[in-house]
Short mmCIF file of C-alpha atoms in Angstrom, two decimals:
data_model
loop_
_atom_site.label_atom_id
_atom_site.label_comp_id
_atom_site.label_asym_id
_atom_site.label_seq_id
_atom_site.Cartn_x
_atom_site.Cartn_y
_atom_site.Cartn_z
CA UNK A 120 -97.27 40.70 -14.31
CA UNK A 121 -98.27 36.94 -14.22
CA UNK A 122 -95.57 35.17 -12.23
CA UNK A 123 -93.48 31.96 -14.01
CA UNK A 124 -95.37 28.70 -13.55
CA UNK A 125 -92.06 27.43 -11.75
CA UNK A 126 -92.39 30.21 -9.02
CA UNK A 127 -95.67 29.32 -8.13
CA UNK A 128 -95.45 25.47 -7.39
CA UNK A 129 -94.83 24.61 -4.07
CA UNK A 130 -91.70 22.11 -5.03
CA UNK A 131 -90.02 25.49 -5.75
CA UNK A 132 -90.25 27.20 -2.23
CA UNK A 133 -89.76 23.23 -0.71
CA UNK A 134 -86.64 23.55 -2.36
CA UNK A 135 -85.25 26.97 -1.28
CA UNK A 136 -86.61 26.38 2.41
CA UNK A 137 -84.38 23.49 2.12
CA UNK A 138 -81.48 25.72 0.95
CA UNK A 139 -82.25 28.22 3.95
CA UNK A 140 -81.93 25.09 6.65
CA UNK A 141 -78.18 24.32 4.62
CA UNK A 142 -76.46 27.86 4.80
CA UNK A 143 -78.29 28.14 8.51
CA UNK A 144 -75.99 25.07 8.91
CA UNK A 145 -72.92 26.05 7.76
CA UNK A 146 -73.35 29.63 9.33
CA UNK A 147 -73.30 27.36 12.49
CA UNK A 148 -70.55 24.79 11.60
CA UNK A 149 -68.14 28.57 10.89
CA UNK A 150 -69.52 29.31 14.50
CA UNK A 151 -68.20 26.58 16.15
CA UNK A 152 -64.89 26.59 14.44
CA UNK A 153 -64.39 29.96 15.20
CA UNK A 154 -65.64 29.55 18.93
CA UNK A 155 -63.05 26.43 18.74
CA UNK A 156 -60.07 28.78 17.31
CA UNK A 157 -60.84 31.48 19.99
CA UNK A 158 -60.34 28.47 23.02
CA UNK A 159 -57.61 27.86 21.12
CA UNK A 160 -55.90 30.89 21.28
CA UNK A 161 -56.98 31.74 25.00
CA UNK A 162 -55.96 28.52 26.80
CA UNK A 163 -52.80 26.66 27.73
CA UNK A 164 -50.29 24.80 25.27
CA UNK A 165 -51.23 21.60 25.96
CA UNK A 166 -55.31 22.31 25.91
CA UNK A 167 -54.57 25.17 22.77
CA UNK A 168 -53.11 21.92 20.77
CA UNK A 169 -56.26 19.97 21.79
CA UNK A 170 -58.55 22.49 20.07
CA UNK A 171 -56.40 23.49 16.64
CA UNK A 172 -56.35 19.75 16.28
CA UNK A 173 -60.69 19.57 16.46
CA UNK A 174 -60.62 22.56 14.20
CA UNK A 175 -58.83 20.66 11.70
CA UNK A 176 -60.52 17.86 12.18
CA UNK A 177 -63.83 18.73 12.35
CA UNK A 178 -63.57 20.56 9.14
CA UNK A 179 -64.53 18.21 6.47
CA UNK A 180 -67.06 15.74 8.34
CA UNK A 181 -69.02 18.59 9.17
CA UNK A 182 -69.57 19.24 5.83
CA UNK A 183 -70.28 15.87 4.74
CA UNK A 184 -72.84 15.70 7.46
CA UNK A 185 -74.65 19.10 6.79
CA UNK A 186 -75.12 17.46 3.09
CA UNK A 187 -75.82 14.28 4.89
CA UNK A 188 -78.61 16.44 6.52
CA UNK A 189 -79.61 18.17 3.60
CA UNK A 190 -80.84 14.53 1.93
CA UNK A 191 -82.48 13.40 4.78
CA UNK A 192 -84.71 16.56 4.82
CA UNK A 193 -85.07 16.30 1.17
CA UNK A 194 -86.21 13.04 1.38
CA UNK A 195 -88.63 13.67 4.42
CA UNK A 196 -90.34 17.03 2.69
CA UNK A 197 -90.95 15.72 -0.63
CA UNK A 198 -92.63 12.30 1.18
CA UNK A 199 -94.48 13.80 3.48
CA UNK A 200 -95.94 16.59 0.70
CA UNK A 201 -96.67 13.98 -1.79
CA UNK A 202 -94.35 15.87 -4.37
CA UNK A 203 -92.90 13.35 -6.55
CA UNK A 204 -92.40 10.50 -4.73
CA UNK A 205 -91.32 8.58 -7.38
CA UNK A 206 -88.30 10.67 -7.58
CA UNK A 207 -86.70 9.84 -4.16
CA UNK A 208 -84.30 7.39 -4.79
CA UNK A 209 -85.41 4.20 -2.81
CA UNK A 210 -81.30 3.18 -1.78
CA UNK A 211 -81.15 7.01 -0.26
CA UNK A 212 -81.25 5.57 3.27
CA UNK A 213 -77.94 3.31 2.12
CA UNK A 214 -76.19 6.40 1.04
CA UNK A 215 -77.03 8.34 4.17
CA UNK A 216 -75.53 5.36 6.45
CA UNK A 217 -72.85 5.00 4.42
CA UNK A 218 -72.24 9.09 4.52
CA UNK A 219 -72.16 8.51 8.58
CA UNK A 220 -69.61 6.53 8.01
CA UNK A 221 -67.46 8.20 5.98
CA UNK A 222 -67.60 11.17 8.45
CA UNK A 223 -66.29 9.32 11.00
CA UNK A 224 -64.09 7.94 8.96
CA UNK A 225 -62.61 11.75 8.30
CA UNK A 226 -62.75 12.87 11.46
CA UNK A 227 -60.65 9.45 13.31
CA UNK A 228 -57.95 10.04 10.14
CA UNK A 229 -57.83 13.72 10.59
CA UNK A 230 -57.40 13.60 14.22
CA UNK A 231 -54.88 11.15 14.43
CA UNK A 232 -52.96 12.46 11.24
CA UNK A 233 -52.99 16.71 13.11
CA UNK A 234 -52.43 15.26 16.56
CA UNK A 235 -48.71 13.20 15.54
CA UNK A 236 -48.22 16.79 13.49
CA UNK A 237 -48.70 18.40 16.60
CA UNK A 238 -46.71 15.92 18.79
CA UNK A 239 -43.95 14.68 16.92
CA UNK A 240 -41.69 17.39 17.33
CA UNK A 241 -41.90 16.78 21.27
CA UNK A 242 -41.09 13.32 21.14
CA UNK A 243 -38.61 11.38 19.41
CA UNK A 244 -40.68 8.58 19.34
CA UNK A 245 -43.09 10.22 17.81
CA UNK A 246 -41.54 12.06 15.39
CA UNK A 247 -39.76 8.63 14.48
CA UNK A 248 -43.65 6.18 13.97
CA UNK A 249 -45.75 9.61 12.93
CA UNK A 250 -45.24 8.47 8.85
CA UNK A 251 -45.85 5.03 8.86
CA UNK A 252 -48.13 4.71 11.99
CA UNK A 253 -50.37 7.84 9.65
CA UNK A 254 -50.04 5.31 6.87
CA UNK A 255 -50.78 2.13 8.80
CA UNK A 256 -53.86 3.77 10.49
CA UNK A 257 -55.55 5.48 7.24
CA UNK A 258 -54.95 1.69 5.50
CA UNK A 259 -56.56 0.00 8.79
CA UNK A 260 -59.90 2.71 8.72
CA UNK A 261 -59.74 2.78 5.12
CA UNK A 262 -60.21 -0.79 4.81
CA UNK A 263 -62.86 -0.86 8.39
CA UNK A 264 -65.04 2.04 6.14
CA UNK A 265 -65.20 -0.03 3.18
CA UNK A 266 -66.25 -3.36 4.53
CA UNK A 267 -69.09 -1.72 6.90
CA UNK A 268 -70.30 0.07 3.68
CA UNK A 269 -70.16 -3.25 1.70
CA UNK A 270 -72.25 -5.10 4.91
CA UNK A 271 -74.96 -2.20 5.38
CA UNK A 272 -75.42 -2.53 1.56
CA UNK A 273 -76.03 -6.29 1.63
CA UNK A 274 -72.84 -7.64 0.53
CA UNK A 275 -71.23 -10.97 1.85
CA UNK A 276 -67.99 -9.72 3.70
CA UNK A 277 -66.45 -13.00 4.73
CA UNK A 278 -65.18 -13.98 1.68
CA UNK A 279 -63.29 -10.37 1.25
CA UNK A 280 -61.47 -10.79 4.64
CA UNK A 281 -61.01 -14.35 4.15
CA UNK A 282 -59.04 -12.89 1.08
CA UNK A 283 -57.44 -10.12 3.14
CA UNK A 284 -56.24 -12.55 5.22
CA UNK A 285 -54.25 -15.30 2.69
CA UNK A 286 -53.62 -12.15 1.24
CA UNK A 287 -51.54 -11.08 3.69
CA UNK A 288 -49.88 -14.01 4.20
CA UNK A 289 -48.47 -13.77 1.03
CA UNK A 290 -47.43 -11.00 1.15
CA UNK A 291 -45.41 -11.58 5.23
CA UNK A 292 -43.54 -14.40 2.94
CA UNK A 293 -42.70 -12.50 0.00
CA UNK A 294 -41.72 -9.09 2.36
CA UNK A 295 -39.68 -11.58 4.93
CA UNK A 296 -36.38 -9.53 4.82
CA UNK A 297 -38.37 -6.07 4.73
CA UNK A 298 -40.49 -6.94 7.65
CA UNK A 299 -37.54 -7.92 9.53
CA UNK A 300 -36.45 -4.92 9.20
CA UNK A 301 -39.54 -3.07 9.96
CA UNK A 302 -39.94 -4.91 13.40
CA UNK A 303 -36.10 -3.98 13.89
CA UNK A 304 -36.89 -0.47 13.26
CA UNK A 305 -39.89 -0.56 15.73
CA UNK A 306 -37.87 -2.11 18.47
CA UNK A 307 -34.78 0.21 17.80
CA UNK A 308 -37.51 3.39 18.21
CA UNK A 309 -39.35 1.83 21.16
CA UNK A 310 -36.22 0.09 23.11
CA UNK A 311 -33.53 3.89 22.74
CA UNK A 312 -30.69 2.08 22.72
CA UNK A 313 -29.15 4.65 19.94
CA UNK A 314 -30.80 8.17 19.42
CA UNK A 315 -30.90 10.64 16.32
CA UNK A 316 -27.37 12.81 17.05
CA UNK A 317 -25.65 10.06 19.27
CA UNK A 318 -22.32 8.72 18.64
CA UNK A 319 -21.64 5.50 18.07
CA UNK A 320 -19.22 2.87 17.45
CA UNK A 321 -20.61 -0.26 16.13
CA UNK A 322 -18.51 -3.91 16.19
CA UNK A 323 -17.09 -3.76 12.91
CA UNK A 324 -14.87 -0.36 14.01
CA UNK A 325 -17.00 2.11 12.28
CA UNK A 326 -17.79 5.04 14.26
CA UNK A 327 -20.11 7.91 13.27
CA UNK A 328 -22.89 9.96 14.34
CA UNK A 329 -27.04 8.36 14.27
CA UNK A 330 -28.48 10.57 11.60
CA UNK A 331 -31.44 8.79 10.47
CA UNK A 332 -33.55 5.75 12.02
CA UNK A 333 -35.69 4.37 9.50
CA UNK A 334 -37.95 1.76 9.13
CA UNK A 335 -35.39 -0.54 6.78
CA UNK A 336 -32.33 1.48 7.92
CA UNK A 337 -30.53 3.21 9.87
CA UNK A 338 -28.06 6.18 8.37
CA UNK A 339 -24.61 7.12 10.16
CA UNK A 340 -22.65 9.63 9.13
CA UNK A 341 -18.98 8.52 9.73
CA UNK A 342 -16.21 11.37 10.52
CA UNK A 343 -15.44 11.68 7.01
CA UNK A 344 -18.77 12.51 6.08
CA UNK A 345 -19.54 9.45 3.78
CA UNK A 346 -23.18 7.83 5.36
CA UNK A 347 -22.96 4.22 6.11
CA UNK A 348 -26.65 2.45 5.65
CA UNK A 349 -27.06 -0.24 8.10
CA UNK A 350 -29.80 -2.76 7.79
CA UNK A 351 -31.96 -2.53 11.17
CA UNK A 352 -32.24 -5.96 11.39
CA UNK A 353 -28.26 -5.77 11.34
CA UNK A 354 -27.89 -2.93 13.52
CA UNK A 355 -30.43 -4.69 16.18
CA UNK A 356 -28.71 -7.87 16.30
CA UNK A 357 -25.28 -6.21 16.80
CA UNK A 358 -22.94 -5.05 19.60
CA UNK A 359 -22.34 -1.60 19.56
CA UNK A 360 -21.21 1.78 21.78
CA UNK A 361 -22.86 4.67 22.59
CA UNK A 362 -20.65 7.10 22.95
CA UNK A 363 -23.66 9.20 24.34
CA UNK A 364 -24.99 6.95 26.60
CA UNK A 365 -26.13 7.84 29.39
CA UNK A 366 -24.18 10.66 29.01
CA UNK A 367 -21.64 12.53 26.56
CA UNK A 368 -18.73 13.18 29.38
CA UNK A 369 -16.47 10.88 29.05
CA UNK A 370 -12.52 9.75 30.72
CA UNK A 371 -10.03 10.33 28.74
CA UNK A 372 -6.59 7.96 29.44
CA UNK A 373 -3.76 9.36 28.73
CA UNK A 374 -0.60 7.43 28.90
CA UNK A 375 2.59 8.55 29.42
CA UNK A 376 6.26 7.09 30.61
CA UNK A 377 8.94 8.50 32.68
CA UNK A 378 12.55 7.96 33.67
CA UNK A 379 13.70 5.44 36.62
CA UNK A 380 15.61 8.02 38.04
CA UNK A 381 12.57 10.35 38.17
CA UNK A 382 10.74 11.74 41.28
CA UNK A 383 7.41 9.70 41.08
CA UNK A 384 5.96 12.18 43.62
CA UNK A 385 6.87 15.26 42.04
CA UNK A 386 5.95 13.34 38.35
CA UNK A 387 2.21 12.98 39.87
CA UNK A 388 1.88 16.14 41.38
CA UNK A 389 2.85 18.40 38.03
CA UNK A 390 0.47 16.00 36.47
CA UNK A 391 -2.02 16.82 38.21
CA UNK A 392 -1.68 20.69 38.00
CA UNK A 393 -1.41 20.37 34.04
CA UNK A 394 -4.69 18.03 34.00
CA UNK A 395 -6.45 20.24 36.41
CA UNK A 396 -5.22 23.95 33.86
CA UNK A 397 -6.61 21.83 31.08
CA UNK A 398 -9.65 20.81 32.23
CA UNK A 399 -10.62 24.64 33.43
CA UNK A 400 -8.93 26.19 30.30
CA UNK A 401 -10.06 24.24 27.72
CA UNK A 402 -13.27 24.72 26.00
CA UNK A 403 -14.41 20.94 25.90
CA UNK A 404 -12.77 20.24 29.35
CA UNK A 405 -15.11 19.10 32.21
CA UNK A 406 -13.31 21.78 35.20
CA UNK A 407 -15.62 20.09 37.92
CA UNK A 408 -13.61 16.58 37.12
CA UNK A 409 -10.72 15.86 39.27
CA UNK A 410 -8.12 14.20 37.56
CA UNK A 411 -5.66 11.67 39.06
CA UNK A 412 -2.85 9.32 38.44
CA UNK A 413 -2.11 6.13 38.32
CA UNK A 414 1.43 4.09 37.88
CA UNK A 415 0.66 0.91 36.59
CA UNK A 416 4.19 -0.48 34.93
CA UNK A 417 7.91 -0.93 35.11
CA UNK A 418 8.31 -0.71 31.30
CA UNK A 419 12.22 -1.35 29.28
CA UNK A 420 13.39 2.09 29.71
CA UNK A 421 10.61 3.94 31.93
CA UNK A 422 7.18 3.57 34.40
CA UNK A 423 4.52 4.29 32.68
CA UNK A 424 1.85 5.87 34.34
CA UNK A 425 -2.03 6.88 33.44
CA UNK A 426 -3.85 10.52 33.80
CA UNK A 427 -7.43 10.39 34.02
CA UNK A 428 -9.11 13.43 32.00
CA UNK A 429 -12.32 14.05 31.16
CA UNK A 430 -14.42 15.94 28.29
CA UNK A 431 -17.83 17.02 27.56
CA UNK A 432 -17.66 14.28 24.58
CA UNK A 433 -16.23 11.55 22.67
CA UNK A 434 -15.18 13.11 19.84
CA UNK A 435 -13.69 16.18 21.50
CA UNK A 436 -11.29 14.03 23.28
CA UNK A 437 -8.67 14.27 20.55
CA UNK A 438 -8.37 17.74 20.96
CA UNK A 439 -7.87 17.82 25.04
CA UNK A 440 -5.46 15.09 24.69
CA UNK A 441 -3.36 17.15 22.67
CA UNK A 442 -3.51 19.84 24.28
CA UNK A 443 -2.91 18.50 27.52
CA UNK A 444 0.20 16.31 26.08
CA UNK A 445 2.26 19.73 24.78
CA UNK A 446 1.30 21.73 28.19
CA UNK A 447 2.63 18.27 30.15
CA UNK A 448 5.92 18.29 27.93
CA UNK A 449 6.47 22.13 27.85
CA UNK A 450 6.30 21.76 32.08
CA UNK A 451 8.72 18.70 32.07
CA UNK A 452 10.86 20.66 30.17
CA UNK A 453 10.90 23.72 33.01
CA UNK A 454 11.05 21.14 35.79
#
C-alpha cells in the first residue's frame, strides 16, 4: 500500500521531530518541578517556603519558554532545509525577544505575588502592604514589559513616558486627599505606633479596639460594637493612647476616703491585704504586682487615700475595681 504523499515529504517528519524536542521539554520542565516539590518537602521551613514559592513561579514561564523554544527551532530547521522559506515569518525574531520578556515578566510577578502569600501571615507588616505593594509591583513590571517590547520593536518610547509622566501628575492633583491618606497609611504600617487588636483611646474620647489599618482608613471598633472610620491622614496627625503599648498591664487607681478618727495604719495595712487577695484571686489580676498606698488629702469629711492595682489590661480594669471595692467594704465592715 502506497503511502499518502503528506507522509513522505520531509516537512512532515521536520515537523514531528520538532514535536518530539517539545514533549522531551516539558517531560523535563515536570522533572524539575517535581525535584523542586520533593526539596520542598524534605528541608526546613524557611528553605521549604523558598522552593513552593519557585514551583509556583516557575510554572508558567517555563512554558512560555519551551514554546519560545519550539519557534526558534522551527525557524532554524525549515531555513537551514530550504523548506519554505517564504513561510517563516520575517518579525519571528521580534516575537521571540518579546516572549523573553514576558517570561521574566511572569516569573518576577509570580515570585513576588507567592512570596508576600507566604510571608504575610508572619509579619504584620506584611500582611498589612502584601495587596497594594502586589498591585503596585504588577502595574510597575506591567508597564517596564510593555515599553521594552514597544523599543525592541522600533517604537519611539519617549513620548509614552513623557505622557506617563504629566500623566501622573494629574492624577497626584486630582487624588490629593487620597494620597494623603495613602502615605498616612504607609507611615502608620511602617512607624507601629497602633497595631491590629490594640486598644486605643484617641483625643476626641473615643476608645475602641484597632481592627483594620487600611490604606484610606483605619477601622475601630468602639465598646459598643459600632466601627468608627478614621481618615489616616486624621488618625496620623492626632494624639492618641495605646492602651497596649508597650504592654497591656496596666495600674489601676483606686480612690477611696476614710474617717478622721480612723487608724491610718491599720486603714493601709487591710488595704493592702484586700489588694494583694484580689490581685491573686482574680482572673485578670497581675498576683506578681505589689500594691501600695498612698494618702494624698485632708478632704471636708475624710483623707482620701489611693491603692495602686494592677491588671493584665485596660479594659479588664472595670471588673478588678469592682471587685476589689465590695471585698474592701465587706472588710471595713468586720474591722
Amino acid at each position: 500500500m502506497e503511502l499518502p504523499a503528506w507522509f513522505q515529504q520531509q516537512e512532515f517528519y521536520t515537523f514531528c521531530a520538532l514535536i518530539a524536542v517539545v514533549l522531551l521539554l516539558f517531560g523535563v520542565k515536570r522533572i524539575i518541578l517535581v525535584r523542586l516539590k520533593e526539596k520542598a518537602r524534605s528541608e526546613t521551613s524557611s528553605m521549604s517556603s523558598i522552593y513552593r514559592v519557585l514551583v509556583l513561579s516557575l510554572n508558567a514561564p517555563l512554558t512560555v519558554v519551551i514554546l519560545l523554544i519550539f519557534l526558534l527551532l522551527a525557524r532554524n530547521v525549515f531555513t537551514w532545509s530550504g523548506l519554505h522559506e517564504q513561510r517563516v515569518p520575517v518579525f519571528l525574531d521580534g516575537v521571540v525577544e518579546a516572549g523573553v520578556i514576558i517570561a521574566l515578566f511572569l516569573f518576577a510577578e509570580r515570585f513576588f505575588t507567592y512570596s508576600l502569600k507566604r510571608y504575610r501571615e508572619q509579619s504584620t507588616l506584611v500582611k498589612n502592604t502584601s495587596a497594594i505593594a502586589g498591585g503596585a509591583l504588577r502595574a510597575v513590571l506591567a508597564t517596564l514589559t510593555v515599553l521594552i517590547i514597544l523599543s525592541n520593536m522600533g517604537v519611539s518610547i519617549t513620548p509614552i513616558i513623557a505622557s506617563l509622566g504629566i500623566t501622573s501628575l494629574a492624577v497626584a492633583l486630582a487624588l490629593q486627599p487620597t494620597l494623603e491618606n495613602f502615605f498616612s497609611g504607609i507611615q502608620l504600617v511602617m512607624d507601629k505606633p497602633i497595631r491590629i487588636g490594640d486598644y486605643i483611646e484617641l483625643d476626641s474620647g473615643e476608645q475602641g479596639f484597632v481592627e483594620k489599618i487600611g490604606w484610606r482608613s483605619t477601622w475601630i471598633r468602639m465598646l459598643p460594637n459600632n466601627i468608627v472610620i478614621m481618615p489616616n491622614s486624621k488618625l496620623s496627625n492626632s494624639k492618641l493612647i495605646n492602651y497596649y503599648y508597650p504592654e497591656r498591664e496596666l495600674s489601676v487607681p483606686v480612690e477611696v476616703g476614710v474617717h478622721y478618727s480612723s487608724d491610718l495604719e491599720l486603714v493601709e495595712k487591710v488595704c493592702i491585704e484586700v489588694a494583694e487577695r484580689i490581685l491573686k484571686e482574680h482572673e485578670y489580676g497581675v498576683d506578681t504586682y505589689q500594691p501600695f498606698v498612698l494618702f494624698h488629702t485632708f478632704d471636708n469629711s475624710s483623707i482620701n487615700l489611693t491603692i495602686m492595682l494592677r491588671t493584665k489590661e485596660y479594659f479588664n480594669r472595670f471588673f478588678i475595681k469592682s471587685a476589689f471595692i465590695k471585698s474592701l467594704k465587706k472588710r471595713f465592715d468586720e474591722e
